[in-house]
Short mmCIF file of C-alpha atoms (C1' of nucleotides) in Angstrom, two decimals:
data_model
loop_
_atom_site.label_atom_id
_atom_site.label_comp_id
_atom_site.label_asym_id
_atom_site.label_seq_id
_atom_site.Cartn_x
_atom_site.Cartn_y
_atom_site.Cartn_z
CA UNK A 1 4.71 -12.55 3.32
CA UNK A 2 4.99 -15.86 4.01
CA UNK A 3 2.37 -18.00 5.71
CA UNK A 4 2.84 -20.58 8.30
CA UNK A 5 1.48 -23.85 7.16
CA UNK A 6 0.92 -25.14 10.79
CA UNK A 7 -2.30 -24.20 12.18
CA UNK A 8 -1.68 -21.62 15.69
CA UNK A 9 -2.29 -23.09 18.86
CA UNK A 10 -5.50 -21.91 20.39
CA UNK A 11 -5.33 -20.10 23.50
CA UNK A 12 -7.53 -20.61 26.71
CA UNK A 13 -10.11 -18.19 26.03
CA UNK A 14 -13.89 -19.04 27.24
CA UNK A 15 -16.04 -21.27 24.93
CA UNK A 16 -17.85 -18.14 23.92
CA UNK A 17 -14.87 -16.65 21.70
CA UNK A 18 -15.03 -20.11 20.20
CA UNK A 19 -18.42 -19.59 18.65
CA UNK A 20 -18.05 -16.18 17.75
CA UNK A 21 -14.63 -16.71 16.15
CA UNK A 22 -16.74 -19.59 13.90
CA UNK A 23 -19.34 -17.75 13.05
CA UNK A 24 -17.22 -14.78 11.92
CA UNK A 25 -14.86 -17.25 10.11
CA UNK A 26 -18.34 -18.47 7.93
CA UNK A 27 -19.10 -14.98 7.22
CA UNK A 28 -15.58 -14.22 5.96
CA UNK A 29 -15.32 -13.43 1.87
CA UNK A 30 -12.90 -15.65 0.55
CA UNK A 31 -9.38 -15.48 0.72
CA UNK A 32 -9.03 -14.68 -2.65
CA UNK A 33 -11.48 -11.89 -2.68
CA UNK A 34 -9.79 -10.27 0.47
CA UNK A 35 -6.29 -10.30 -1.37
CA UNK A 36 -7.90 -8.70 -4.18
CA UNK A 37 -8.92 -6.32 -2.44
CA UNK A 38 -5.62 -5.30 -0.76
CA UNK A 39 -3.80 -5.62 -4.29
CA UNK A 40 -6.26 -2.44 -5.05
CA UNK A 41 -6.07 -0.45 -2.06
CA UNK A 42 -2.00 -1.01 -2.53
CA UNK A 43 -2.28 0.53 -5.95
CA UNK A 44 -3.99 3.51 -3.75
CA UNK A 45 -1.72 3.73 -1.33
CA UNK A 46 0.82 5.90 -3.21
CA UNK A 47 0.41 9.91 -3.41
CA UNK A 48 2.01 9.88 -6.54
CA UNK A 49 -0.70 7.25 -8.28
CA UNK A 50 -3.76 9.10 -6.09
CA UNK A 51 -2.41 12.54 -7.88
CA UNK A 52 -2.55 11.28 -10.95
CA UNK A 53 -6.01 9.52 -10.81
CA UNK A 54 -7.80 12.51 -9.43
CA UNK A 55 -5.88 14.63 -12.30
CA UNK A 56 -7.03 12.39 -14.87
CA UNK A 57 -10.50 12.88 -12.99
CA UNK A 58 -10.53 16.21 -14.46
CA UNK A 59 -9.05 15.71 -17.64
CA UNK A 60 -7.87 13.58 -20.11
CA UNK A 61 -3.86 13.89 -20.31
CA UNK A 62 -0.52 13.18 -21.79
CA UNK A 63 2.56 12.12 -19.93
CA UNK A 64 4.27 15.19 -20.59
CA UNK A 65 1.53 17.16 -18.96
CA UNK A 66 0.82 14.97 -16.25
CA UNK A 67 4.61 14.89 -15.49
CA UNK A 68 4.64 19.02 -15.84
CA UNK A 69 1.45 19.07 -13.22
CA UNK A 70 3.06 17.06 -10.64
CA UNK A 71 6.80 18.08 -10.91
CA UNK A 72 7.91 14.62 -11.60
CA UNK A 73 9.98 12.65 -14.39
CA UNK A 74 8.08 10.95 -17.53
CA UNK A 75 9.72 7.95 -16.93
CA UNK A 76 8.07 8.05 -12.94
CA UNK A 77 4.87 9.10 -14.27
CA UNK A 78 5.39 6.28 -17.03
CA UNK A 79 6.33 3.63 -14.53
CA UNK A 80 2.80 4.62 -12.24
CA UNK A 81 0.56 5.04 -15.24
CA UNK A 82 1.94 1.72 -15.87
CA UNK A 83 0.72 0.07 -12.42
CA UNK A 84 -2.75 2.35 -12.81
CA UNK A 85 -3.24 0.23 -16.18
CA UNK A 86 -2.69 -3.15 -15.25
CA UNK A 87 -5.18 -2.94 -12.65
CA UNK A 88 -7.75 -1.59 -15.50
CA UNK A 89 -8.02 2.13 -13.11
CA UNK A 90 -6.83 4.09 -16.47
CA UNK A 91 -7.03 3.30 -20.14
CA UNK A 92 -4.98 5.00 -23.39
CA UNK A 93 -5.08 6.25 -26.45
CA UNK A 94 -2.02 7.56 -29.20
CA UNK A 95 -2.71 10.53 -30.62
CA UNK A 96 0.79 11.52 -32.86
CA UNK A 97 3.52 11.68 -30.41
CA UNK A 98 1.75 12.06 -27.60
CA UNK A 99 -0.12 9.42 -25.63
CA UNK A 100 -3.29 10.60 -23.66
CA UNK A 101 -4.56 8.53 -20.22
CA UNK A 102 -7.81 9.01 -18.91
CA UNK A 103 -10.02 7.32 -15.96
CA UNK A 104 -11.46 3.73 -16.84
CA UNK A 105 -13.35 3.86 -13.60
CA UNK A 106 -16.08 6.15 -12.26
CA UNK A 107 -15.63 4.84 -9.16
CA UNK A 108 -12.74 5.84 -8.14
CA UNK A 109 -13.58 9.61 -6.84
CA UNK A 110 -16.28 7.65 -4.73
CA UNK A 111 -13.64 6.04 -3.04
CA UNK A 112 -11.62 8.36 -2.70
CA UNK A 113 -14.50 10.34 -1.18
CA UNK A 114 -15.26 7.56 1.45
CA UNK A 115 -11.55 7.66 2.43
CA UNK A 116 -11.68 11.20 2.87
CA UNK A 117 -14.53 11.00 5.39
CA UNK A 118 -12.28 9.20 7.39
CA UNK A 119 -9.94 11.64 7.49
CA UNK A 120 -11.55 14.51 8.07
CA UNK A 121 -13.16 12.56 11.04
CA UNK A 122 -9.33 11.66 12.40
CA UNK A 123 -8.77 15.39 13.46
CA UNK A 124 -11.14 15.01 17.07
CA UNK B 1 10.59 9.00 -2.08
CA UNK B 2 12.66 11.63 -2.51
CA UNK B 3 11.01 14.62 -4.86
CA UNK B 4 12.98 16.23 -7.68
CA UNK B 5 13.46 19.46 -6.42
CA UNK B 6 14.30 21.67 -9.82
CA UNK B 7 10.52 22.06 -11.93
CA UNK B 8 10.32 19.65 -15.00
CA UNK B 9 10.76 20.87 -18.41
CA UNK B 10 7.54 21.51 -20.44
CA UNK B 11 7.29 19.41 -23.77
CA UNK B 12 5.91 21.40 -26.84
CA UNK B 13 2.63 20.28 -26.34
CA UNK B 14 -0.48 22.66 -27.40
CA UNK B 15 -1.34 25.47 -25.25
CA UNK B 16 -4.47 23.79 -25.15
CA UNK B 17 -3.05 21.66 -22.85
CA UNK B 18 -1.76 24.64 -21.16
CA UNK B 19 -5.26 25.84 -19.83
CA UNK B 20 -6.08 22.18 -19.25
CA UNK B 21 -3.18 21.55 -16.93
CA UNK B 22 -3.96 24.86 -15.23
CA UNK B 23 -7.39 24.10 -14.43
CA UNK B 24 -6.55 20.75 -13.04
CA UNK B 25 -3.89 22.10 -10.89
CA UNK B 26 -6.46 24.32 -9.56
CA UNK B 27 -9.11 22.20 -8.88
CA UNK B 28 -7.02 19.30 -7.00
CA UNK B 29 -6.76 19.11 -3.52
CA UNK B 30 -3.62 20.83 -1.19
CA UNK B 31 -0.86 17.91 -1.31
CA UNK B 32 -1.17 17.19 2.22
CA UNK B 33 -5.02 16.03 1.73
CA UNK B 34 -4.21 13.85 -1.33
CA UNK B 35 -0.97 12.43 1.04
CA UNK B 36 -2.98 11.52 4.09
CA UNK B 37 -5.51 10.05 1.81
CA UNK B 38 -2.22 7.87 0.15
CA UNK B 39 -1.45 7.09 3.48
CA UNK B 40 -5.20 5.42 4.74
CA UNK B 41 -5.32 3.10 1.71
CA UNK B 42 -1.53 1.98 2.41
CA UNK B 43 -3.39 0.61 5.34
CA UNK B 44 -5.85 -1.10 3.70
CA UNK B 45 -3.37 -2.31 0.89
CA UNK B 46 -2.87 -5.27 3.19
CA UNK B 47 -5.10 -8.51 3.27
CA UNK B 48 -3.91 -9.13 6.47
CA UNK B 49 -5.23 -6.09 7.88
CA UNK B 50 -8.40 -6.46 5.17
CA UNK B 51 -8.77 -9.59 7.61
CA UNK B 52 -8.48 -7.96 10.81
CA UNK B 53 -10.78 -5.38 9.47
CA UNK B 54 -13.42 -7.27 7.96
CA UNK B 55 -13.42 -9.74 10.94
CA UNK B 56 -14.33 -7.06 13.48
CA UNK B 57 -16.94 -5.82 11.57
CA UNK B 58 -18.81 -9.08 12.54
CA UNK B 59 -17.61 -9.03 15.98
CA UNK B 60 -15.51 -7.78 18.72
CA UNK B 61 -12.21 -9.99 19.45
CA UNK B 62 -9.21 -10.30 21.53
CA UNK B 63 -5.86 -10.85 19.78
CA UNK B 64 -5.57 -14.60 20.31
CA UNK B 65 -9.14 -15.16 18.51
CA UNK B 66 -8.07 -13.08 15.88
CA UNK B 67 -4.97 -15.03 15.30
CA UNK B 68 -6.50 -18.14 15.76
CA UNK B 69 -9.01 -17.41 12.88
CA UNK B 70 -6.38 -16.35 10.58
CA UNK B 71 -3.76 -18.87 11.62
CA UNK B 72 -1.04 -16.33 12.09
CA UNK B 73 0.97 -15.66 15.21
CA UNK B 74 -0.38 -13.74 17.81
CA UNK B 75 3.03 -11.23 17.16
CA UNK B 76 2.14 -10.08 13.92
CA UNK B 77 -1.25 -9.87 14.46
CA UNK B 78 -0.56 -7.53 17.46
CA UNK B 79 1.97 -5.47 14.96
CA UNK B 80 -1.09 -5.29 12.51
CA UNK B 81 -3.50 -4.15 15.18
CA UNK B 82 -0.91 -1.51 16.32
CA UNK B 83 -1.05 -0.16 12.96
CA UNK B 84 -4.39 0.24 12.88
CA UNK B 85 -5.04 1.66 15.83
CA UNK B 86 -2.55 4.23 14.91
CA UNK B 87 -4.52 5.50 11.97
CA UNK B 88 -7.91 5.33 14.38
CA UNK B 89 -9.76 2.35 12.74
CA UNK B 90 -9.99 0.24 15.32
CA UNK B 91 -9.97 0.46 19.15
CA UNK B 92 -9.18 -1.85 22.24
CA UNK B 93 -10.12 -2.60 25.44
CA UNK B 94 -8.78 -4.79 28.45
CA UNK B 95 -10.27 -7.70 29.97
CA UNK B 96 -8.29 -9.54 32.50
CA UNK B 97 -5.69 -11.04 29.98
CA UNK B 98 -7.23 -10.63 27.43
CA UNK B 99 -7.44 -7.53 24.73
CA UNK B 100 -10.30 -6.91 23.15
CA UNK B 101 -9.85 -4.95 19.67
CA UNK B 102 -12.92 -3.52 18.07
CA UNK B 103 -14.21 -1.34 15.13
CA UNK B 104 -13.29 2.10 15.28
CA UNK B 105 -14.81 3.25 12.38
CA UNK B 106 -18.38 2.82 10.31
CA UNK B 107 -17.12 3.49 7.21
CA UNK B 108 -14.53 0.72 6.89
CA UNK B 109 -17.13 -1.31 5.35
CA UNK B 110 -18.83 0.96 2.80
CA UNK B 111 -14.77 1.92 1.35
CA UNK B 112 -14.07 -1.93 1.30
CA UNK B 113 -17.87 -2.68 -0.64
CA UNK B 114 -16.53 0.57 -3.05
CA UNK B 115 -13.49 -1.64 -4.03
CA UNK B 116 -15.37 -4.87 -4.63
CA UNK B 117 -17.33 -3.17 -6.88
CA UNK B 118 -14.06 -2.23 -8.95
CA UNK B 119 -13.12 -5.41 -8.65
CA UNK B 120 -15.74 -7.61 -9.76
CA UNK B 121 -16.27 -5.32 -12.61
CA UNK B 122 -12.25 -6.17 -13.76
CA UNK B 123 -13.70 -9.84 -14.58
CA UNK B 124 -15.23 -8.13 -18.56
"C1'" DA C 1 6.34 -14.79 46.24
"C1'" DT C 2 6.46 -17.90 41.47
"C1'" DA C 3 4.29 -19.68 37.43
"C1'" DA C 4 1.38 -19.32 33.66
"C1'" DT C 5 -1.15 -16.82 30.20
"C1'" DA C 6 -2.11 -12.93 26.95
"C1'" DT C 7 -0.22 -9.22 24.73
"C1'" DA C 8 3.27 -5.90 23.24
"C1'" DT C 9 7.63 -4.63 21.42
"C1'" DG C 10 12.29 -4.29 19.23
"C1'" DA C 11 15.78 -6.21 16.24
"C1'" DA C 12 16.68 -8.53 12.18
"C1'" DC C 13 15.78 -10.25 7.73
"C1'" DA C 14 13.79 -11.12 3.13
"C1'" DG C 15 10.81 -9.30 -0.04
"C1'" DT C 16 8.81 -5.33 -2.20
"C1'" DT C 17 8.39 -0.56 -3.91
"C1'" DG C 18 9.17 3.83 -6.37
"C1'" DC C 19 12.45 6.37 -8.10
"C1'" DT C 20 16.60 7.50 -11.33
"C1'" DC C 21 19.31 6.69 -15.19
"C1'" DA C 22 20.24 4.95 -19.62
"C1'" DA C 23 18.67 2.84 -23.56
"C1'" DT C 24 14.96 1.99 -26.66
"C1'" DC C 25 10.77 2.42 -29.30
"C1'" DG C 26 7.21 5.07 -32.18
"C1'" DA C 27 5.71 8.85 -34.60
"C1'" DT C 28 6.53 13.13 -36.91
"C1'" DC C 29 9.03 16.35 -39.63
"C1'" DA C 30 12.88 18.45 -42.12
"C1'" DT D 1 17.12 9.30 -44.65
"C1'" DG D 2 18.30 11.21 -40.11
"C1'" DA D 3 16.90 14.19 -36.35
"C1'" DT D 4 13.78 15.13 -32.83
"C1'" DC D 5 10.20 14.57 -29.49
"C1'" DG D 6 7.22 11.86 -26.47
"C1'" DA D 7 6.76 7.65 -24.21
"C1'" DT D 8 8.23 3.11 -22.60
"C1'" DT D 9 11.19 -0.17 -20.48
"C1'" DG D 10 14.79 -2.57 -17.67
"C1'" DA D 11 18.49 -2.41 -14.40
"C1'" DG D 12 19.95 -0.75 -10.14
"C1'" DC D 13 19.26 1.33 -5.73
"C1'" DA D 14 17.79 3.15 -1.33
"C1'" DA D 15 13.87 3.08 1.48
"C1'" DC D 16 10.16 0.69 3.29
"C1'" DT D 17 7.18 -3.39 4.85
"C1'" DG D 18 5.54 -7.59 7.11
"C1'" DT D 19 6.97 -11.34 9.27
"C1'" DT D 20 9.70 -14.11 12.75
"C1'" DC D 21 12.16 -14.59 16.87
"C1'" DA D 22 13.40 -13.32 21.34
"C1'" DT D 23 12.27 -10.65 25.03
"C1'" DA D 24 9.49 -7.67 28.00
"C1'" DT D 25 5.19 -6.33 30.25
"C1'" DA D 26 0.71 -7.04 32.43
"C1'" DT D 27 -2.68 -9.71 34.60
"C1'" DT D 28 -4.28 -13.75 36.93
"C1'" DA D 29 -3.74 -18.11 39.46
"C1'" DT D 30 -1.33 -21.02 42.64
#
DNA sequence: ATAATATATGAACAGTTGCTCAATCGATCA
DNA sequence: TGATCGATTGAGCAACTGTTCATATATTAT
């Protein structure tokens, strides 16, 4: 996690790799945008989370149900719908006891589609 | 990690939700599908290997290059690239000394462009 | 041959993650 | 009011992750 503060010694590759790594470096979104972008592929990167999202694809849902559907605890689902949240993928409402969650994206089946392409590509 | 093994208790809810929950669970994926999908964007939920990624879009590079332009060793860089050429998105070639690591996939791109779309729309 | 360079790899370590468990909160109902 | 149900929250933990460091391998140059 850490980065090191002192800039890595170049090796002795050709001139060449010199441009090209400069001219890739100016073409490079910004740091920022990049980490961004890994915070939201992290929140992906859990079965658990991608279960619930495409559930909640289908249908809006309580905890309870959600919870029944994938055969875990409401506190786990809690703790997950908690994480979808933050990052704005679900939204909320109370109704009585219950609380429902649906999908704040439409998005999110698109990328889950994309990332599916991969995989089905994977088995050659 | 580890899965509860005895089924969760069903709250009182509706039976309303009972045909919802039913439907869902028939129309999502098998578990294995939604796992392997859990386990690509694990990949990407890195910037590091965003980085890596997004610089060999622009261009082929050996390892030193890469770690040059993103001022990290050349070891964890080469434990990055291993990890992504285990789950096929990019591959390498030898030159001489060098290593040259490349692309291994077209859709890398259009999945990352999908999340920068959720993300710039988070800034409402 | 030896030395030098580029890369790969394994161990170790700190930081993070996702779950469980217990306690708590919020709403409803007797 | 108290009891109950659904949901949330925080602590604690085992498992995992990404880096560093040291070492090994592979290729080229001397």
């Amino acid at each position: 996690m850490a980065r090191k503060m002192e800039p890595i010694e170049r090796c002795d590759c050709d001139v060449i790799h010199d441009d090209i790594v400069r001219q890739v470096k100016n073409k490079m979104p910004q740091e920022e945008t990049l980490y961004d972008l890994a915070e939201l592929f992290k929140v992906f990167g859990d079965s658990t989370r991608i279960k619930i999202l495409w559930a909640l694809d289908e249908a809006e849902m309580c905890v309870c149900d959600i919870a029944f559907l994938l055969n875990m605890t409401q506190s786990a689902v809690s703790h997950q719908l908690r994480v979808l949240k933050q990052v704005d993928l679900v939204k909320n409402r109370r109704d009585g006891k219950n609380v429902f969650y649906s999908l704040d994206d439409e998005h999110v089946k698109q990328i889950f589609n994309q990332g599916l392409i991969h995989i089905s590509e994977e088995d050659n």
